[in-house]
XYZ file of N, CA, C and O in Angstrom:
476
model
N 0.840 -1.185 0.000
C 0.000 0.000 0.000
C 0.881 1.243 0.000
O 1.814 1.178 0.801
N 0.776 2.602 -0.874
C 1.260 3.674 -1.036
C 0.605 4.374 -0.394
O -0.485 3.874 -0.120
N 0.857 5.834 0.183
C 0.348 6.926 0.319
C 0.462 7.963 -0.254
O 1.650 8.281 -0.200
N -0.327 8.962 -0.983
C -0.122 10.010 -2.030
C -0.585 11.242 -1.384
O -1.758 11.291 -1.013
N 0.625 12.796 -1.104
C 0.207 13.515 -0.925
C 0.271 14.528 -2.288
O 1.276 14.483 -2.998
N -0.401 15.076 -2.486
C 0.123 16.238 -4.044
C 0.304 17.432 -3.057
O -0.035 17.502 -1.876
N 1.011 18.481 -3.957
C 1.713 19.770 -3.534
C 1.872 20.530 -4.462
O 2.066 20.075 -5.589
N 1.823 22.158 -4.174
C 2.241 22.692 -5.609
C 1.192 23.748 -6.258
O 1.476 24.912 -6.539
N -0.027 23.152 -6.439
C -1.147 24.226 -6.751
C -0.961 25.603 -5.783
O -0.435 26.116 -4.795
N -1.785 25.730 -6.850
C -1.968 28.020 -6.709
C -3.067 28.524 -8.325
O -3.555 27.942 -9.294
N -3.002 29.827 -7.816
C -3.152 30.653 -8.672
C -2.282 30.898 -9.711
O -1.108 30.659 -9.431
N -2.528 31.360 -10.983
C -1.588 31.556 -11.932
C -2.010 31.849 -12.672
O -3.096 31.300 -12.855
N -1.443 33.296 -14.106
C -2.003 33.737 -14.964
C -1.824 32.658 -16.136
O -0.894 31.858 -16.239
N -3.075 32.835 -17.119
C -2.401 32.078 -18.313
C -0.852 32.435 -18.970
O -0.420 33.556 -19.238
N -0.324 31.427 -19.099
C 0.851 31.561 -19.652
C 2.090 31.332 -18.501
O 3.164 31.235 -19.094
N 2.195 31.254 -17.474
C 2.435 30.827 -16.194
C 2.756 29.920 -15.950
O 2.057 29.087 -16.528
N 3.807 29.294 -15.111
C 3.900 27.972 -14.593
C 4.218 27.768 -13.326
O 4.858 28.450 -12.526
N 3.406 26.189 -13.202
C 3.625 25.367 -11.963
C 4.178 24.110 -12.003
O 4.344 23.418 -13.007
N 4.553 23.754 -10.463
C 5.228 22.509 -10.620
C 4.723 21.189 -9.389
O 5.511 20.863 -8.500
N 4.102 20.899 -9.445
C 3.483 20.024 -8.863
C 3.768 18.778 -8.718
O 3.950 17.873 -9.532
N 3.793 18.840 -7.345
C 4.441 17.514 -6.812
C 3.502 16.242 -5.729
O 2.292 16.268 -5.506
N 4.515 15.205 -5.202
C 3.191 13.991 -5.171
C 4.062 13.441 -4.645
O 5.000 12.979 -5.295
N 3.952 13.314 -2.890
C 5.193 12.720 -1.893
C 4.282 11.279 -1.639
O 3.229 11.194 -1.008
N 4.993 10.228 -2.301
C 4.435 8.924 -1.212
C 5.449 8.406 -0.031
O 6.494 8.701 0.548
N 4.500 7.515 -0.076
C 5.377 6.694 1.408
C 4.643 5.362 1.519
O 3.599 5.266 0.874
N 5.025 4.367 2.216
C 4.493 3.133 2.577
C 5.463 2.291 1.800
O 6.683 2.334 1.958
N 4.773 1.455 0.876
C 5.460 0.556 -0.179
C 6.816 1.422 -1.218
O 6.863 2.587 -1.612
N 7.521 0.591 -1.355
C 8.650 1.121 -1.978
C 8.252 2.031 -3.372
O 7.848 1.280 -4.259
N 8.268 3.246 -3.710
C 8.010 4.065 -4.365
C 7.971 3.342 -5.738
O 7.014 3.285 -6.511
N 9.559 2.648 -5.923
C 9.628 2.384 -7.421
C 8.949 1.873 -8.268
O 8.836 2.155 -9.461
N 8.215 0.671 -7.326
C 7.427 -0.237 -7.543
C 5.751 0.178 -8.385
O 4.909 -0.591 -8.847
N 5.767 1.407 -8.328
C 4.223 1.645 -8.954
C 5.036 2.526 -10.106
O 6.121 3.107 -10.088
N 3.850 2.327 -11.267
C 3.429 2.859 -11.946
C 2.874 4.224 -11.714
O 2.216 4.198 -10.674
N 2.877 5.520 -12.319
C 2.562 6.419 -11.559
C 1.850 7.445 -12.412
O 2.717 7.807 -13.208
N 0.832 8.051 -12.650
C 0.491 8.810 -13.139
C -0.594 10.044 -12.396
O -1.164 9.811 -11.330
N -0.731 11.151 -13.030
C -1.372 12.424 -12.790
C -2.775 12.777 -13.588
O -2.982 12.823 -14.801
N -3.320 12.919 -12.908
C -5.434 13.152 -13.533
C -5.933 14.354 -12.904
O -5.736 14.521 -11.700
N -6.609 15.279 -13.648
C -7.673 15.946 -13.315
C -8.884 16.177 -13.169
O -9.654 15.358 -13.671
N -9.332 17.101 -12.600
C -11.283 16.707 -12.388
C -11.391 18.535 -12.542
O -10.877 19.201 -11.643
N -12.178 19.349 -13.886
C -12.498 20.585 -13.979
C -13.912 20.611 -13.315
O -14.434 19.497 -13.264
N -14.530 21.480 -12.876
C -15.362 21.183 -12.164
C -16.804 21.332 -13.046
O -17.213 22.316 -13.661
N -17.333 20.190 -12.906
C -18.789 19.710 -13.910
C -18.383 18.773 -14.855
O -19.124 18.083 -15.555
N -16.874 18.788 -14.833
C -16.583 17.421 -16.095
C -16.090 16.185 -15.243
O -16.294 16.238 -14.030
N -15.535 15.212 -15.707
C -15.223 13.894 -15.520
C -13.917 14.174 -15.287
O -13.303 15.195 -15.597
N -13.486 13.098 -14.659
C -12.003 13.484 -14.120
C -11.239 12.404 -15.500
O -11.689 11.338 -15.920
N -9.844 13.219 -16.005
C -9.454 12.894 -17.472
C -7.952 12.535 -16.657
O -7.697 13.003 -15.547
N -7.214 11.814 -17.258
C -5.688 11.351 -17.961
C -5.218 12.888 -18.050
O -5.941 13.712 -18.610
N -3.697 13.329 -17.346
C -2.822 14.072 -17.868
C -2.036 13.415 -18.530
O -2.129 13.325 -19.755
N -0.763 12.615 -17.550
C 0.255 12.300 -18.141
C 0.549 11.051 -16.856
O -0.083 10.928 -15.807
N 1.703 10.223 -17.340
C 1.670 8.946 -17.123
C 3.154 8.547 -17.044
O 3.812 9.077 -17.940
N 3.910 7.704 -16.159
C 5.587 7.219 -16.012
C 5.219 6.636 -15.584
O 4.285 6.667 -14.783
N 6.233 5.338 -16.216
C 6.389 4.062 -15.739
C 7.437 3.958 -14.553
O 7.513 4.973 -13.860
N 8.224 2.936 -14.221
C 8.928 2.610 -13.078
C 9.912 3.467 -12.775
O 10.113 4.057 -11.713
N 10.738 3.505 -14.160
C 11.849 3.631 -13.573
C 11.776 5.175 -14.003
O 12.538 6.047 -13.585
N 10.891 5.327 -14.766
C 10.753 6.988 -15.388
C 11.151 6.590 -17.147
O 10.614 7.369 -17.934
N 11.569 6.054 -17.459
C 12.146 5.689 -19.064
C 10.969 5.945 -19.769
O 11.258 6.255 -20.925
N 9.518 5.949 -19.525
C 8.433 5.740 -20.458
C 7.624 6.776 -19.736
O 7.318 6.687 -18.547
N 7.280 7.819 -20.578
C 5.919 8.885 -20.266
C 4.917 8.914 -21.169
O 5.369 8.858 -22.313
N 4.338 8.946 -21.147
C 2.909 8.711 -21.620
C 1.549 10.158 -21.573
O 1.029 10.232 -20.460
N 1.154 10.914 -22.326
C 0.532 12.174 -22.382
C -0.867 12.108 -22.827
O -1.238 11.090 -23.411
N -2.001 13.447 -22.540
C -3.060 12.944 -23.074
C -2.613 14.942 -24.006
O -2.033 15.950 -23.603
N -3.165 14.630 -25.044
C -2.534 15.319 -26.621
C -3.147 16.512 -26.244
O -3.130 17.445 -27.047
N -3.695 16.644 -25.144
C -4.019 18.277 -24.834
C -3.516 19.080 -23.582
O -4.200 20.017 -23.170
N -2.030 18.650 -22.805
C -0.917 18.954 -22.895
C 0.318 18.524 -23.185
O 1.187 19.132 -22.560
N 0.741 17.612 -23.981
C 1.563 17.289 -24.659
C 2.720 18.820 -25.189
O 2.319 19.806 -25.807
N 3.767 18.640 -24.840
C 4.843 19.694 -24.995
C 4.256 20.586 -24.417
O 4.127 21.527 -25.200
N 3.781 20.824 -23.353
C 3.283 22.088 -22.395
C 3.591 21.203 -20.855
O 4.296 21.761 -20.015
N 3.131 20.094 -20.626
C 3.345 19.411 -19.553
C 4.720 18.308 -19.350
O 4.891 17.453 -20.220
N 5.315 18.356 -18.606
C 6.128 17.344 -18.064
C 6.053 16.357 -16.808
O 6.148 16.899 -15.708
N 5.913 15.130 -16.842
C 5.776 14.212 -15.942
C 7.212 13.751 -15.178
O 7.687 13.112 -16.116
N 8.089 13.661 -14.245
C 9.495 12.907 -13.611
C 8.440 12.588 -12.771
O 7.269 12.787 -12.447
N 9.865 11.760 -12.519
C 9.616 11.236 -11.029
C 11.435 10.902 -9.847
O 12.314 10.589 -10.650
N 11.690 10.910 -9.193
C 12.892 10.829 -8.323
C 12.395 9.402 -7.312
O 11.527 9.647 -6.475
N 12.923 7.969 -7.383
C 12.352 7.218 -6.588
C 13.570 7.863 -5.744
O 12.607 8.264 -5.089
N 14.264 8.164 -5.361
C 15.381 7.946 -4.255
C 14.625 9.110 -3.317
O 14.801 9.219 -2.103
N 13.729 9.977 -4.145
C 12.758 10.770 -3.035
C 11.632 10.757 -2.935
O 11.028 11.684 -2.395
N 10.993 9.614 -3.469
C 9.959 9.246 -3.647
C 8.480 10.142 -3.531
O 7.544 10.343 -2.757
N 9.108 10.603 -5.196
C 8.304 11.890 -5.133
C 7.980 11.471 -6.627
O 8.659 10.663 -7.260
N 6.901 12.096 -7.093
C 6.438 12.119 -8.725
C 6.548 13.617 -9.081
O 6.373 14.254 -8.042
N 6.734 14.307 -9.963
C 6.276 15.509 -10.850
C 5.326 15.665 -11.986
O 5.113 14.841 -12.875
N 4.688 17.050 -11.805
C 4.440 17.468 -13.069
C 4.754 18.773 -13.682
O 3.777 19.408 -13.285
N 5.193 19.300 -14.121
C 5.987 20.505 -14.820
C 4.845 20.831 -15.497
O 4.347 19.896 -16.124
N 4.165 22.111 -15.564
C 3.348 22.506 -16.268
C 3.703 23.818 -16.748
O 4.257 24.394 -15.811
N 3.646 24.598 -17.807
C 4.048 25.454 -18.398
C 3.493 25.817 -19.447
O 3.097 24.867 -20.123
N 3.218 27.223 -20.038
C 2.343 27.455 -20.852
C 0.679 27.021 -20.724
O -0.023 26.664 -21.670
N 0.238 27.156 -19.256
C -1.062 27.253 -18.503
C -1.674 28.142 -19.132
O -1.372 29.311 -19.372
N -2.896 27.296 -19.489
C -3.962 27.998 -19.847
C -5.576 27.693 -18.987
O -5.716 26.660 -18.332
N -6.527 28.562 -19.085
C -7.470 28.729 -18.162
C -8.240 27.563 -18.335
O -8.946 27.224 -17.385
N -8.243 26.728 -19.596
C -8.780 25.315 -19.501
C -7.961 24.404 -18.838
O -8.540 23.336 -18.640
N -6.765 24.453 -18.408
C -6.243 23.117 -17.425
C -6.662 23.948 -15.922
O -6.059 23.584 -14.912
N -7.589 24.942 -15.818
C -7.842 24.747 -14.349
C -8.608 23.890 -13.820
O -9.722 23.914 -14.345
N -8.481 23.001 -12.856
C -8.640 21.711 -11.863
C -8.027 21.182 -10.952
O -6.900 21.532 -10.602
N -8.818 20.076 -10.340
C -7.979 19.526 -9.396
C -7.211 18.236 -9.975
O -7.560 17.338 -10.741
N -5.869 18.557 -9.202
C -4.752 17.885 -9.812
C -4.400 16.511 -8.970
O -3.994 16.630 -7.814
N -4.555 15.238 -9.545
C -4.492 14.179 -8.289
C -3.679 13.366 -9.006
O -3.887 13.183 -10.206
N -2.497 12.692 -8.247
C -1.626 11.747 -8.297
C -2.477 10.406 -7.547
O -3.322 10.333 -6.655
N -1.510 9.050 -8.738
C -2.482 8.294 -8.832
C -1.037 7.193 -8.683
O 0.102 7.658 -8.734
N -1.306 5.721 -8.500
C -0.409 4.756 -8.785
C -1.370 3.404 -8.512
O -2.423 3.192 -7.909
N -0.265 2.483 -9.421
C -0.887 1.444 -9.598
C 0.494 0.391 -9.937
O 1.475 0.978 -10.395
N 0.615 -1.119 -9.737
C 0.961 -1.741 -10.085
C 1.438 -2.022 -10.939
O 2.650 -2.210 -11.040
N 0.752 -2.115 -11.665
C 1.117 -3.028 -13.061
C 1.122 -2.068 -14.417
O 0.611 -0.966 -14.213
N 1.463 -2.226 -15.360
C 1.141 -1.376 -16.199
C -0.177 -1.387 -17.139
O 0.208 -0.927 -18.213
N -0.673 -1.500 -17.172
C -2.091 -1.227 -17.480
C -3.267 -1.804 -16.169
O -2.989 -2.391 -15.123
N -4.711 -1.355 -16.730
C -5.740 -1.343 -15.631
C -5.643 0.003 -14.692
O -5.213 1.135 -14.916
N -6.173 -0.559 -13.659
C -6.633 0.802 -13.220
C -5.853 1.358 -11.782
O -5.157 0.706 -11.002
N -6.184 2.599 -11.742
C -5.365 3.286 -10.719
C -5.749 2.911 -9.563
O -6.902 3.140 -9.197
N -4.878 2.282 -8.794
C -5.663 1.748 -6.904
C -5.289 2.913 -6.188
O -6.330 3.271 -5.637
N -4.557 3.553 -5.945
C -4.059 4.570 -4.817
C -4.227 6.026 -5.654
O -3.718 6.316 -6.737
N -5.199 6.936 -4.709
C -4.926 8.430 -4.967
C -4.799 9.115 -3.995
O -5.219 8.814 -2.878
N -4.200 10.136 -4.287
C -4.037 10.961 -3.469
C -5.391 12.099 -3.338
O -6.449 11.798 -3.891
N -5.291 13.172 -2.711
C -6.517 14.323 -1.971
C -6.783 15.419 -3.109
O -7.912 15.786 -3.436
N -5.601 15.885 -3.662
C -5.681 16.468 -5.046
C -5.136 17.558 -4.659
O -5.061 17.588 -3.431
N -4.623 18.686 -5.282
C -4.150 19.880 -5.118
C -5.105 20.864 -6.201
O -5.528 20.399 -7.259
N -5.393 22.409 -5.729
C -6.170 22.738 -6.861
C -5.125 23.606 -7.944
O -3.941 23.799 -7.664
N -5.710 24.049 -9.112
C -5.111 24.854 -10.185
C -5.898 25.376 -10.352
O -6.997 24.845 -10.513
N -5.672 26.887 -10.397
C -6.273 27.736 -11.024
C -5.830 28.803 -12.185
O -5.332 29.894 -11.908
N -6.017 28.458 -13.201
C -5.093 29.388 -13.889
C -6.274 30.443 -14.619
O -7.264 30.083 -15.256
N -5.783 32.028 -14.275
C -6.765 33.351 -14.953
C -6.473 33.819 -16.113
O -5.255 33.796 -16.293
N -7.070 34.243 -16.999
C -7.017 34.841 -18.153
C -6.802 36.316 -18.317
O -6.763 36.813 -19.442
């Protein structure tokens, strides 16, 4: 079992960046699969971006692709997301997620951090 805290949200004008972060603990960090999701408020919560174990493989959903960046540091068992070039449609809540295996579904989330980005 993991524990997921996120960190990092704020305010921010479009065009602006944040960097958002996602401290676990419990089970050995490396071991999950790890990815980042949002929830805008009245929509469905969507796929940002996605790293595998060791970090070698990221994975994006094509509406921030080259605006967003996913790391991760197991030796601090922390995940990232680098966001840059914010615009007022990625405002939401930002939740770190992990899972096992590489595909199926996310077992562990974290509380979420919010984003707000103004125009």
């Amino acid at each position: 079992q993991v524990q997921l805290v996120e960190s990092g949200g704020g305010l921010v004008q479009a065009g602006g960046s944040l960097r958002l972060s996602c401290a676990a603990s419990g089970r050995t960090f490396s071991s999950y699969f790890m990815g980042w999701f949002r929830q805008a408020p009245g929509k469905e919560r969507e796929f940002v971006a996605a790293i595998s174990w060791s970090g070698s493989n990221t994975y994006y959903a094509d509406s921030v692709k080259g605006r967003f960046a996913i790391s991760r540091d197991n030796a601090k068992n922390t995940l990232y997301l680098r966001m840059n070039s914010l615009k007022p449609e990625d405002t939401a809540v930002y939740y770190c997620a992990a899972r096992s295996t590489a595909a199926g579904d996310y077992k562990y989330w974290g509380q979420g951090t919010q984003v707000a980005v103004s125009s």
